[in-house]
Short mmCIF file of C-alpha atoms and ligand atoms in Angstrom, two decimals:
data_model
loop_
_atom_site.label_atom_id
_atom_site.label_comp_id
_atom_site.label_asym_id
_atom_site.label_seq_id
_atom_site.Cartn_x
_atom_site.Cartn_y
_atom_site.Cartn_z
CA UNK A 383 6.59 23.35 -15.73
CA UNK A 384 7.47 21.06 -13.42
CA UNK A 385 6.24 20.77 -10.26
CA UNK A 386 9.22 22.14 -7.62
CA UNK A 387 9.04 25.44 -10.44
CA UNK A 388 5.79 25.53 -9.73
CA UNK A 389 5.33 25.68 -6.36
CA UNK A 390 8.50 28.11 -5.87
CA UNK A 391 6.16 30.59 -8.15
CA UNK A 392 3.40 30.05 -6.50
CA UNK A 393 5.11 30.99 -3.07
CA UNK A 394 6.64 33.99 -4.94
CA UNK A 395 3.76 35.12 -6.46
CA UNK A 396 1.53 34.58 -3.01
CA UNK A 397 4.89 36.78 -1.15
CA UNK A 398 2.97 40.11 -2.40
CA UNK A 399 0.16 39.42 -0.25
CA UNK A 400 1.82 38.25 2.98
CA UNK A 401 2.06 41.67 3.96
CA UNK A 402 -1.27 42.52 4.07
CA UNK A 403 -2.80 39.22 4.46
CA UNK A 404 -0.74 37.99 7.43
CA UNK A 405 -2.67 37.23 10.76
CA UNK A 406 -0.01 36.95 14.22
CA UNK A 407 0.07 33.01 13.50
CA UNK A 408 0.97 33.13 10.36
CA UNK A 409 3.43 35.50 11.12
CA UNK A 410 5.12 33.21 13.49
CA UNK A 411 5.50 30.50 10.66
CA UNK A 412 6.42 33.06 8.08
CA UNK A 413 5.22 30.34 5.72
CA UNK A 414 3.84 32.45 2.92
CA UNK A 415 -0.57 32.48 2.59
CA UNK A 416 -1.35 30.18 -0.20
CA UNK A 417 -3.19 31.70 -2.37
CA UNK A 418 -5.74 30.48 -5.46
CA UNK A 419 -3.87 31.63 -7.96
CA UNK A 420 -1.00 30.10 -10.75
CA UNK A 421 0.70 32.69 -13.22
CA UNK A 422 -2.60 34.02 -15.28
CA UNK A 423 -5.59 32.30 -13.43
CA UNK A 424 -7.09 32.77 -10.70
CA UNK A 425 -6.60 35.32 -7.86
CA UNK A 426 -5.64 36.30 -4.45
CA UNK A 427 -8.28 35.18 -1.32
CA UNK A 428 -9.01 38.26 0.55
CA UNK A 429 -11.05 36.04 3.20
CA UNK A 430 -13.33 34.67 5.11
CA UNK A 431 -10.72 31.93 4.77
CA UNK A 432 -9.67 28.62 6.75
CA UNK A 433 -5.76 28.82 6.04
CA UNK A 434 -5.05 25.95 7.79
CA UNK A 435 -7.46 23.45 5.59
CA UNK A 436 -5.95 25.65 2.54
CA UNK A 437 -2.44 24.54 3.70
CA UNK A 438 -3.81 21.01 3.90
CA UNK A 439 -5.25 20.84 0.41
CA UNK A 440 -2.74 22.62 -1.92
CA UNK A 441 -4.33 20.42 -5.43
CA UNK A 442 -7.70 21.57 -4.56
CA UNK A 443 -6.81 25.42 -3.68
CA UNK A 444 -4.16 25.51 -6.95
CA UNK A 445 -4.97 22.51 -9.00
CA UNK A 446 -2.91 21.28 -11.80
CA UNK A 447 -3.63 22.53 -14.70
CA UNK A 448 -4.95 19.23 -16.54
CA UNK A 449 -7.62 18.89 -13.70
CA UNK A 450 -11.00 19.11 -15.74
CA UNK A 451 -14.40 18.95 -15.04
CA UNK A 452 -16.82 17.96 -12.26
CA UNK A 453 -15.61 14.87 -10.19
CA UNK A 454 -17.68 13.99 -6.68
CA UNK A 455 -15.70 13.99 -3.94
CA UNK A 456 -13.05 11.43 -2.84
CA UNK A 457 -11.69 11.78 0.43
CA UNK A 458 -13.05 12.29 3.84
CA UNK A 459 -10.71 12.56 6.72
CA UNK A 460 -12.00 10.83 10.11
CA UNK A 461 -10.54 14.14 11.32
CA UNK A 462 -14.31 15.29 10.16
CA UNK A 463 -16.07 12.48 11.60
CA UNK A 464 -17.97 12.65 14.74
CA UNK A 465 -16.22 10.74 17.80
CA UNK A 466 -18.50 8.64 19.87
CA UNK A 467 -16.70 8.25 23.13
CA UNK A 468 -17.90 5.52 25.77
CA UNK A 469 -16.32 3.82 29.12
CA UNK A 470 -14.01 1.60 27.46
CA UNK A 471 -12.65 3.84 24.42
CA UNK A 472 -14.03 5.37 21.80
CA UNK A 473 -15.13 5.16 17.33
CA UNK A 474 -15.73 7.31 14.42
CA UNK A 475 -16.96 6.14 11.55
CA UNK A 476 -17.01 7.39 7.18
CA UNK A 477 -19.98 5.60 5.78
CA UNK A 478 -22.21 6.25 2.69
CA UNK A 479 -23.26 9.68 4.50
CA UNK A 480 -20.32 11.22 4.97
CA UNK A 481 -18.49 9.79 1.68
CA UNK A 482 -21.32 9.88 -0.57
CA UNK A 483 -19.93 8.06 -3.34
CA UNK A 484 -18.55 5.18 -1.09
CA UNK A 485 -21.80 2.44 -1.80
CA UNK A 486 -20.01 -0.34 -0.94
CA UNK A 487 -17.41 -0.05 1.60
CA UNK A 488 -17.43 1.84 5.01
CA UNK A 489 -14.71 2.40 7.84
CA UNK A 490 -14.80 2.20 11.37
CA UNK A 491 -11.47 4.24 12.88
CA UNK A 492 -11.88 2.79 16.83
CA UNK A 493 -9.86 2.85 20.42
CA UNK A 494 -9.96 0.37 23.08
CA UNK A 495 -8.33 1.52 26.09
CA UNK A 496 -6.32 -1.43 27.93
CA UNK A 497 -9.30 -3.74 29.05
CA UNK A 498 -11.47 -2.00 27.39
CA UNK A 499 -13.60 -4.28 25.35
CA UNK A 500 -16.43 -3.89 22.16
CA UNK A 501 -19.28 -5.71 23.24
CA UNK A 502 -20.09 -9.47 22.04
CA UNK A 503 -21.94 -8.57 18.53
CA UNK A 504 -22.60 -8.91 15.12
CA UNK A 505 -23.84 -7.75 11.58
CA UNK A 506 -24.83 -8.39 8.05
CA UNK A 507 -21.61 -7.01 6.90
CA UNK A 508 -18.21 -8.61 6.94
CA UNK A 509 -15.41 -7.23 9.30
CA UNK A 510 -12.34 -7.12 7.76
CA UNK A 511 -9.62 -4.94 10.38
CA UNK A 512 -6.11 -3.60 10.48
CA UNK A 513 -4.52 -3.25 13.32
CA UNK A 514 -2.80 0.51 13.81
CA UNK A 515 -1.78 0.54 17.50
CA UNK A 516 -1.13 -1.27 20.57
CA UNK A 517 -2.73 -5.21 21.12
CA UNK A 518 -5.85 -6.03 21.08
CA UNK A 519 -7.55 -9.75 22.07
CA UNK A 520 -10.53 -11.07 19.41
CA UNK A 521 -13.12 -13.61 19.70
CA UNK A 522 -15.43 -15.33 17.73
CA UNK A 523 -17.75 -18.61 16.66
CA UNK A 524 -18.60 -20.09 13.32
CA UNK A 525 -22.45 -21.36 12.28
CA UNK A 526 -20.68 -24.78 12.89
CA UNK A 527 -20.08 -23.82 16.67
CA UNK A 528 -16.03 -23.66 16.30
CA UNK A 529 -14.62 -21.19 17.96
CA UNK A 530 -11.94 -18.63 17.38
CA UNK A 531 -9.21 -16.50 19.65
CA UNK A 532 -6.27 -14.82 19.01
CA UNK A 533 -4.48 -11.86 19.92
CA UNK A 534 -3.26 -9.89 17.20
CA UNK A 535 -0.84 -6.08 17.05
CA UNK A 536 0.50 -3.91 14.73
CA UNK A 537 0.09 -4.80 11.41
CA UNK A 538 -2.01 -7.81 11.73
CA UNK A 539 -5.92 -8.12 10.31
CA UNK A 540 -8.76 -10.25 10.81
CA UNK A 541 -11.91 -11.10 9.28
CA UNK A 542 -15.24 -12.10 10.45
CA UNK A 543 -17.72 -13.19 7.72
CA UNK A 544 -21.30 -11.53 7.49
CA UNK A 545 -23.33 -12.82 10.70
CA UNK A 546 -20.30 -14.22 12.64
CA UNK A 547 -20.51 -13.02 16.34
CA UNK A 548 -17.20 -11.43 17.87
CA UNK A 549 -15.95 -9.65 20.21
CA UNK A 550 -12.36 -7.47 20.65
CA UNK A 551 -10.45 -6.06 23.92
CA UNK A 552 -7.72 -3.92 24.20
CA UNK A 553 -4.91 -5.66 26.21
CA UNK A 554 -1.74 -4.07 27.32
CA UNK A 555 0.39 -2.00 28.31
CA UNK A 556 -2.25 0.49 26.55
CA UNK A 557 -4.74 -1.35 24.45
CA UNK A 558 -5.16 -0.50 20.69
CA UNK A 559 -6.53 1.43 18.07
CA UNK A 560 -7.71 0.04 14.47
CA UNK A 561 -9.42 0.45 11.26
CA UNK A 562 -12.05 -1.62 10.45
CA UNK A 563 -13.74 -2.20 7.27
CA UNK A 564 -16.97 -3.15 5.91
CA UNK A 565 -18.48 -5.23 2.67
CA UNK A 566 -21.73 -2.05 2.66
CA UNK A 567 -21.09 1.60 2.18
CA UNK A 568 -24.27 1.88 4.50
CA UNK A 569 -22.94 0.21 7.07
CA UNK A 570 -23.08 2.31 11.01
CA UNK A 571 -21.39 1.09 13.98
CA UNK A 572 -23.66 2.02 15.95
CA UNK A 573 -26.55 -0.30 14.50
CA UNK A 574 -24.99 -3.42 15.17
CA UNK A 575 -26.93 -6.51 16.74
CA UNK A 576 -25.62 -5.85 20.28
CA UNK A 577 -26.28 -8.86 22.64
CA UNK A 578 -27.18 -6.26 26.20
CA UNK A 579 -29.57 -4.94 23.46
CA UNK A 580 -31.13 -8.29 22.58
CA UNK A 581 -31.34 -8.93 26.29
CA UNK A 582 -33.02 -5.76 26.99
CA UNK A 583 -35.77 -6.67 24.61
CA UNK A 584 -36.60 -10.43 25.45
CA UNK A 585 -39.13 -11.28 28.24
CA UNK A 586 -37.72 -12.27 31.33
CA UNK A 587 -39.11 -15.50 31.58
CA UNK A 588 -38.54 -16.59 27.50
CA UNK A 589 -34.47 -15.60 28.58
CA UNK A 590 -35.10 -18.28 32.14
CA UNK A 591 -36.49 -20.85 29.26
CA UNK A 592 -33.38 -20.34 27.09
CA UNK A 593 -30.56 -20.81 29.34
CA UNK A 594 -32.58 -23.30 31.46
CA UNK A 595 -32.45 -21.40 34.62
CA UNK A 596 -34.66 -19.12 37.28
CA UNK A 597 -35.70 -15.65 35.65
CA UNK A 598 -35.05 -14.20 39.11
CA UNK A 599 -30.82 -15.29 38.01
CA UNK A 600 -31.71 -12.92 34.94
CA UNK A 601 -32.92 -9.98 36.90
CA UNK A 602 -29.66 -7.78 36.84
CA UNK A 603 -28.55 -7.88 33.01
CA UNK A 604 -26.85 -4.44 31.91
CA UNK A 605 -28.41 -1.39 30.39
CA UNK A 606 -27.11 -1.67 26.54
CA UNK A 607 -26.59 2.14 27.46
CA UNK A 608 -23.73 0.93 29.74
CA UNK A 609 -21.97 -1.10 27.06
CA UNK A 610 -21.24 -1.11 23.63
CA UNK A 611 -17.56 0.01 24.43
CA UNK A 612 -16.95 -0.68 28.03
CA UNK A 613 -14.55 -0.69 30.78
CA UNK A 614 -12.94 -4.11 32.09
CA UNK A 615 -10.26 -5.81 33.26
CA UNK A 616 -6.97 -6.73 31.13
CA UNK A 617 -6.94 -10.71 30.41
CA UNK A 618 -4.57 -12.74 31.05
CA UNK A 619 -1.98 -14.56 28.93
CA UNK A 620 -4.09 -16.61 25.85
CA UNK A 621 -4.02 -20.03 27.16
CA UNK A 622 -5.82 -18.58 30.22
CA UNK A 623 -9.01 -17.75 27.29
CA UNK A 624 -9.03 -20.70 25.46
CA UNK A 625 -11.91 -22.48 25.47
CA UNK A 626 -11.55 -26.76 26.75
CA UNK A 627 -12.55 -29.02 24.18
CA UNK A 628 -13.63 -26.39 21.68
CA UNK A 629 -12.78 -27.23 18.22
CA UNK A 630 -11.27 -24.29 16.05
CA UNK A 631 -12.42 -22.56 13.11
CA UNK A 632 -11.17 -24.57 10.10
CA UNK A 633 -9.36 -21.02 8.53
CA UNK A 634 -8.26 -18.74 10.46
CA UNK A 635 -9.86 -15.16 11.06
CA UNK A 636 -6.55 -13.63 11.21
CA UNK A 637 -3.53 -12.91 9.62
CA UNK A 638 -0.13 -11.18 9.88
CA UNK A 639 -0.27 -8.77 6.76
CA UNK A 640 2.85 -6.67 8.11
CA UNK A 641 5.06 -10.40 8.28
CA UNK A 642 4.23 -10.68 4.43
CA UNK A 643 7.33 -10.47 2.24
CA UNK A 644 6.81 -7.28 0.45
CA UNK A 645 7.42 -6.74 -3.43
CA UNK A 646 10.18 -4.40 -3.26
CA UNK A 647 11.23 -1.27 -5.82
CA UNK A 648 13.54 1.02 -5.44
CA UNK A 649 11.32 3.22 -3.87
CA UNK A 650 8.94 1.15 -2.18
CA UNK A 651 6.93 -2.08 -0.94
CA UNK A 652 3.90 -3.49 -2.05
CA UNK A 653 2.09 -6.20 0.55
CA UNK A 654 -1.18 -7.73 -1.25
CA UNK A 655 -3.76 -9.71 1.19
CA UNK A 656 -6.36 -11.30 -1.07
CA UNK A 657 -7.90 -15.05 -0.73
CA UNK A 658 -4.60 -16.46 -2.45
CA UNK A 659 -3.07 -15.96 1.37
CA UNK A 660 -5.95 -15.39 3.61
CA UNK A 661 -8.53 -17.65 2.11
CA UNK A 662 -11.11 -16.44 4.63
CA UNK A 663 -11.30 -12.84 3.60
CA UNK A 664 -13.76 -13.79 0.56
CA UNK A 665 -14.92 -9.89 0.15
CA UNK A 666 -11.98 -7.87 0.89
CA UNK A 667 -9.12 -8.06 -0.34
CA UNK A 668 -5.61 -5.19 -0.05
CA UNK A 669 -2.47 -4.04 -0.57
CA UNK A 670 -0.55 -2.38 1.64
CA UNK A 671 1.66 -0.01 -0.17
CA UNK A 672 4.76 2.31 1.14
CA UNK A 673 6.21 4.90 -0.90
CA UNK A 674 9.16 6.68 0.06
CA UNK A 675 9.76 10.46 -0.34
CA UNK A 676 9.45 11.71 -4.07
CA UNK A 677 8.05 8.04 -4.97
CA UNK A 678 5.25 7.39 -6.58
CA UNK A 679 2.37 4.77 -6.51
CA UNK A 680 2.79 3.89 -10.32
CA UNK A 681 -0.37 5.25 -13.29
CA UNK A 682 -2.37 2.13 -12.81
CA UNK A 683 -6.36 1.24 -12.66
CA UNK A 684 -7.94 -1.75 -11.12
CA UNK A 685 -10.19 -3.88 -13.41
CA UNK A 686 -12.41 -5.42 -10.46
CA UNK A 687 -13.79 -2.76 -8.11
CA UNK A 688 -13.89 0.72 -6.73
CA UNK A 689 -11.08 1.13 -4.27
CA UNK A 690 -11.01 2.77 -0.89
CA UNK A 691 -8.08 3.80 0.60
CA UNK A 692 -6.74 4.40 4.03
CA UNK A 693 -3.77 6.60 4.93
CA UNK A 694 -1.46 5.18 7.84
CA UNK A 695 1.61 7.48 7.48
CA UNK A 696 3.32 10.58 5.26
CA UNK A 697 1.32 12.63 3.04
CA UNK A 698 0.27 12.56 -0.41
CA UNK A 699 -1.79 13.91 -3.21
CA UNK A 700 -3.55 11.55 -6.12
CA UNK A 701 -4.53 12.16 -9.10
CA UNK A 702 -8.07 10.17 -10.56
CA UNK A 703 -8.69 9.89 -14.28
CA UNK A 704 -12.75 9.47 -14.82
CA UNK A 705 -12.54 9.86 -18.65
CA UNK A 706 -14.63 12.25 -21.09
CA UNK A 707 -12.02 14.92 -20.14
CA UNK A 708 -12.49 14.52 -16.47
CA UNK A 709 -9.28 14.50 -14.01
CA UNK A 710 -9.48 15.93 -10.11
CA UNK A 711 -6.86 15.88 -7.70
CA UNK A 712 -7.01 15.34 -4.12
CA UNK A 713 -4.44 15.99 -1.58
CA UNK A 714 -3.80 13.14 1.75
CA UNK A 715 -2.35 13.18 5.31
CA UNK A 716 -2.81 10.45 8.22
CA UNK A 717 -6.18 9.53 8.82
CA UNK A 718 -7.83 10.19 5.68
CA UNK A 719 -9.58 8.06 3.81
CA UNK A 720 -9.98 7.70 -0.23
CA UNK A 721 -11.52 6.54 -3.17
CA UNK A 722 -11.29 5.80 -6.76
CA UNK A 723 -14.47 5.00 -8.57
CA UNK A 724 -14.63 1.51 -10.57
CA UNK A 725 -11.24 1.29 -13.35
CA UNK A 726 -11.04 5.08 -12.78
CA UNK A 727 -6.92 5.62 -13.78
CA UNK A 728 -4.85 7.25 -11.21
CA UNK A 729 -1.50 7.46 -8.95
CA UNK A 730 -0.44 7.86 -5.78
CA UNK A 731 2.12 10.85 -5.31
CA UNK A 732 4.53 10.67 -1.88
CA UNK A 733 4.68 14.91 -1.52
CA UNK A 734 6.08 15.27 2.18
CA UNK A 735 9.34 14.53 3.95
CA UNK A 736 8.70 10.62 4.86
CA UNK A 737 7.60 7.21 3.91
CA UNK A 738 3.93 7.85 2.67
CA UNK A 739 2.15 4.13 4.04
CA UNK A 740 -1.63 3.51 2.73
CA UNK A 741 -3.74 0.47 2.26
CA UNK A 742 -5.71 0.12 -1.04
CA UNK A 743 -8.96 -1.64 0.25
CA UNK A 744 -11.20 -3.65 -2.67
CA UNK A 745 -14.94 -5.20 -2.17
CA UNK A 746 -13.55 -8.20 -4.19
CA UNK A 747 -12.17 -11.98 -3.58
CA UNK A 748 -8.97 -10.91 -5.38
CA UNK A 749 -6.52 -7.67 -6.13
CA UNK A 750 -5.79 -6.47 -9.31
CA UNK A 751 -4.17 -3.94 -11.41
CA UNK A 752 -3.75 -2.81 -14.47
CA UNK A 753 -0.27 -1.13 -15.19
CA UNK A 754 -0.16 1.71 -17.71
CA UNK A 755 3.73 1.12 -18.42
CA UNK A 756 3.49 -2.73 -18.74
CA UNK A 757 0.62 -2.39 -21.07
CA UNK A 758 1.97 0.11 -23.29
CA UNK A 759 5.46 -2.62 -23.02
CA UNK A 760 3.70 -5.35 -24.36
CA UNK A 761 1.42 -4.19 -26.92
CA UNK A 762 3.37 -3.92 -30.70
CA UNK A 763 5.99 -0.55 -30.32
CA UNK A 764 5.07 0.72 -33.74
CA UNK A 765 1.47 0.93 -33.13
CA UNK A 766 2.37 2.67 -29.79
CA UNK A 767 4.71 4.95 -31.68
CA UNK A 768 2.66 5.98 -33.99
CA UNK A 769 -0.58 6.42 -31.15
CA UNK A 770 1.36 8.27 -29.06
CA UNK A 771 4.08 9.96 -30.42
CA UNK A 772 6.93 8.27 -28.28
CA UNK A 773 10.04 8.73 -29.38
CA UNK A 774 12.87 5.86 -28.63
CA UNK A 775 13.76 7.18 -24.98
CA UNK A 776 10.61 6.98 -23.84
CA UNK A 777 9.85 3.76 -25.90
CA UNK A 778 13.26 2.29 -24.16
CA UNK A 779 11.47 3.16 -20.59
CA UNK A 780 8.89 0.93 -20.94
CA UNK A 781 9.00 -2.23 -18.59
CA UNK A 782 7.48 -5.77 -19.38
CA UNK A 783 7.61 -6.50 -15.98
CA UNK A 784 5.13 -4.39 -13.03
CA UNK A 785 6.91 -1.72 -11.16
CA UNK A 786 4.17 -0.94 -8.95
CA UNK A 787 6.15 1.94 -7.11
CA UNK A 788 8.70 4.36 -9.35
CA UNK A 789 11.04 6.38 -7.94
CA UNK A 790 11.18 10.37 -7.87
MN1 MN B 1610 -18.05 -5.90 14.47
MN1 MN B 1611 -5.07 1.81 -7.06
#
């Protein structure tokens, strides 16, 4: 069956129970109640229900039928996350604790309003960002004392290596919104070596030795309660923050991702930002993939790393292969995040209305994949024939070359 025949039956078999199952908003959508139920299996949901989170996850309330066994969870949406607002903006974060299997990335999902600035810092993990929303001005120093600034927007990323200080500000008209990423699953945002903090918890008169000046000039520093994300004014143009006689950092901490010249297919763009273009970013590298209604991120595994995923745009549903008989299926929106354990298989379905945009993230120096059509291309057709049972049409649809995205 294929999949439009089976969703039309499971709306006509779910139509019986509107009726008696219909609350007054569901009425005014007259979308029929899912139910967890395909012709044979399974069975109407009488309630306590949440029929909005049931709407949201169709492959989890009705999953395919080839979905076996027990996989851990792979998505967490930072619509679950907890929202830690301050002056200046506000962050959410999915670590190891919320997405248990997730050991060696975390994301940061963060607003700065205009001005708004996160406070000088740093950390033992790398920072490696994409930019969502808006503009946002970053700073930073290397071990060697050269310094970094740049403003970046929509579609651009930076990356500050483990223990590299930094700071961002949200410039404007309205300041920004990003993702950030992190080399450690148990990585939290709000443990970060925060300089107020430091201050806080030096004597006064060890701070007068280190800058060389009165402690009495050191008497008003602010309460690291104040800060972390605080209010300030917009900066001015670039030049105006440039440092005299500083001497830059030898590679760049940023990069326009979005500017990349995609690998096109018909139905969709692949962007990949590894080392081979942004030679700082030593232990993250992406893609940035958009797939456009019906399309479909190709049957594919990576031979490096786990992946984590974020979701920027559309909606989708993807299907992970864990082998021994196990398959799961998970279904995406905007603001979710992802994951595919280590050379797990799986694909990447676009199942709403528009382009479906997500970034496959990867604790590694390099991306890599492993098509399932190119390898069964260019490994000897009779042995393929007579593994699989292909017959010539589908023998003649195999492509040497990657098609990362096929269409609908
Ligand atoms: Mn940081
Ligand atoms: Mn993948």
């Amino acid at each position: 069956m294929d999949e439009v025949t089976r969703r039309a039956m499971l709306a006509a078999t779910a139509a019986g129970s509107v009726l008696t199952l219909a609350s007054a908003a569901n009425a005014q959508t007259a979308e029929p109640i899912p139910q967890p139920q395909r012709p044979g299996h399974g069975g109407t949901d009488p309630g306590p229900r949440n029929v909005v989170r049931d709407r949201q996850n169709p492959d989890l309330l009705v999953p395919p039928s080839t979905d076996h066994g027990t996989l851990p969870n792979l998505r967490f949406s930072f619509a679950d996350a907890h929202v830690r607002q301050e002056t200046g903006g506000w962050t959410r974060q999915i670590t190891v604790r919320e997405l248990g299997i997730s050991k060696e990335i975390a994301g940061v999902n963060m607003r700065l309003n205009a001005g708004g600035i996160r406070e000088l810092h740093w950390h033992k993990a790398a920072e490696w960002a994409y930019m969502l929303y808006g503009t946002a001005r970053i700073t930073a120093i290397d071990a060697q004392g050269r310094n970094f600034v740049d403003d970046v927007g929509v579609g651009d990323l930076w990356y500050f290596p483990s223990g590299v200080p930094h700071s961002i500000q949200g410039l404007s008209p309205d300041g920004c919104e990003f993702l950030l990423v992190f080399d450690d699953g148990d990585f939290d945002e709000d443990n970060t070596f925060l300089l107020s903090d430091w201050f806080k918890h030096t004597p006064n008169d060890v701070l007068a030795k280190n800058f060389g000046v009165p402690g009495t000039s050191l008497a008003h520093l602010p309460d690291p309660s104040e800060l972390y994300i605080f209010n300030a004014k917009v900066p001015g143009p670039i030049d105006s923050d440039k440092i005299a006689g500083a001497t830059p950092v030898p590679q760049t901490f940023s990069h326009k991702m979005l500017a990349q010249q995609p690998s096109k297919t018909k139905s969709g763009t692949v962007r990949i930002t590894d080392t081979s273009v942004f030679p700082v970013s030593k232990t993250i590298a992406a893609a940035l993939v958009e797939v456009e209604p019906g399309g479909m991120r190709e049957m594919h595994w990576h031979p490096n790393t786990d992946e984590w995923q974020y979701y920027i745009d559309g909606q989708a549903r993807m299907g992970v292969f864990a082998a021994s008989g196990q398959a799961r299926t998970f279904d995406f929106q905007a603001g979710d995040v992802g994951f595919v354990p280590f050379a797990m298989g799986h694909y990447v379905e676009n199942t709403g209305t528009t382009t479906l945009r997500f970034l496959e993230i990867f604790k590694s120096s390099y991306y890599a994949d492993v098509s399932l059509n190119q390898w069964l291309a260019l490994t000897p057709p009779e042995l393929v024939k007579a593994h699989l049972k292909f017959d010539d049409q589908v023998m003649a649809a195999l492509h040497k070359e990657k098609f990362p995205i096929v269409p609908g």
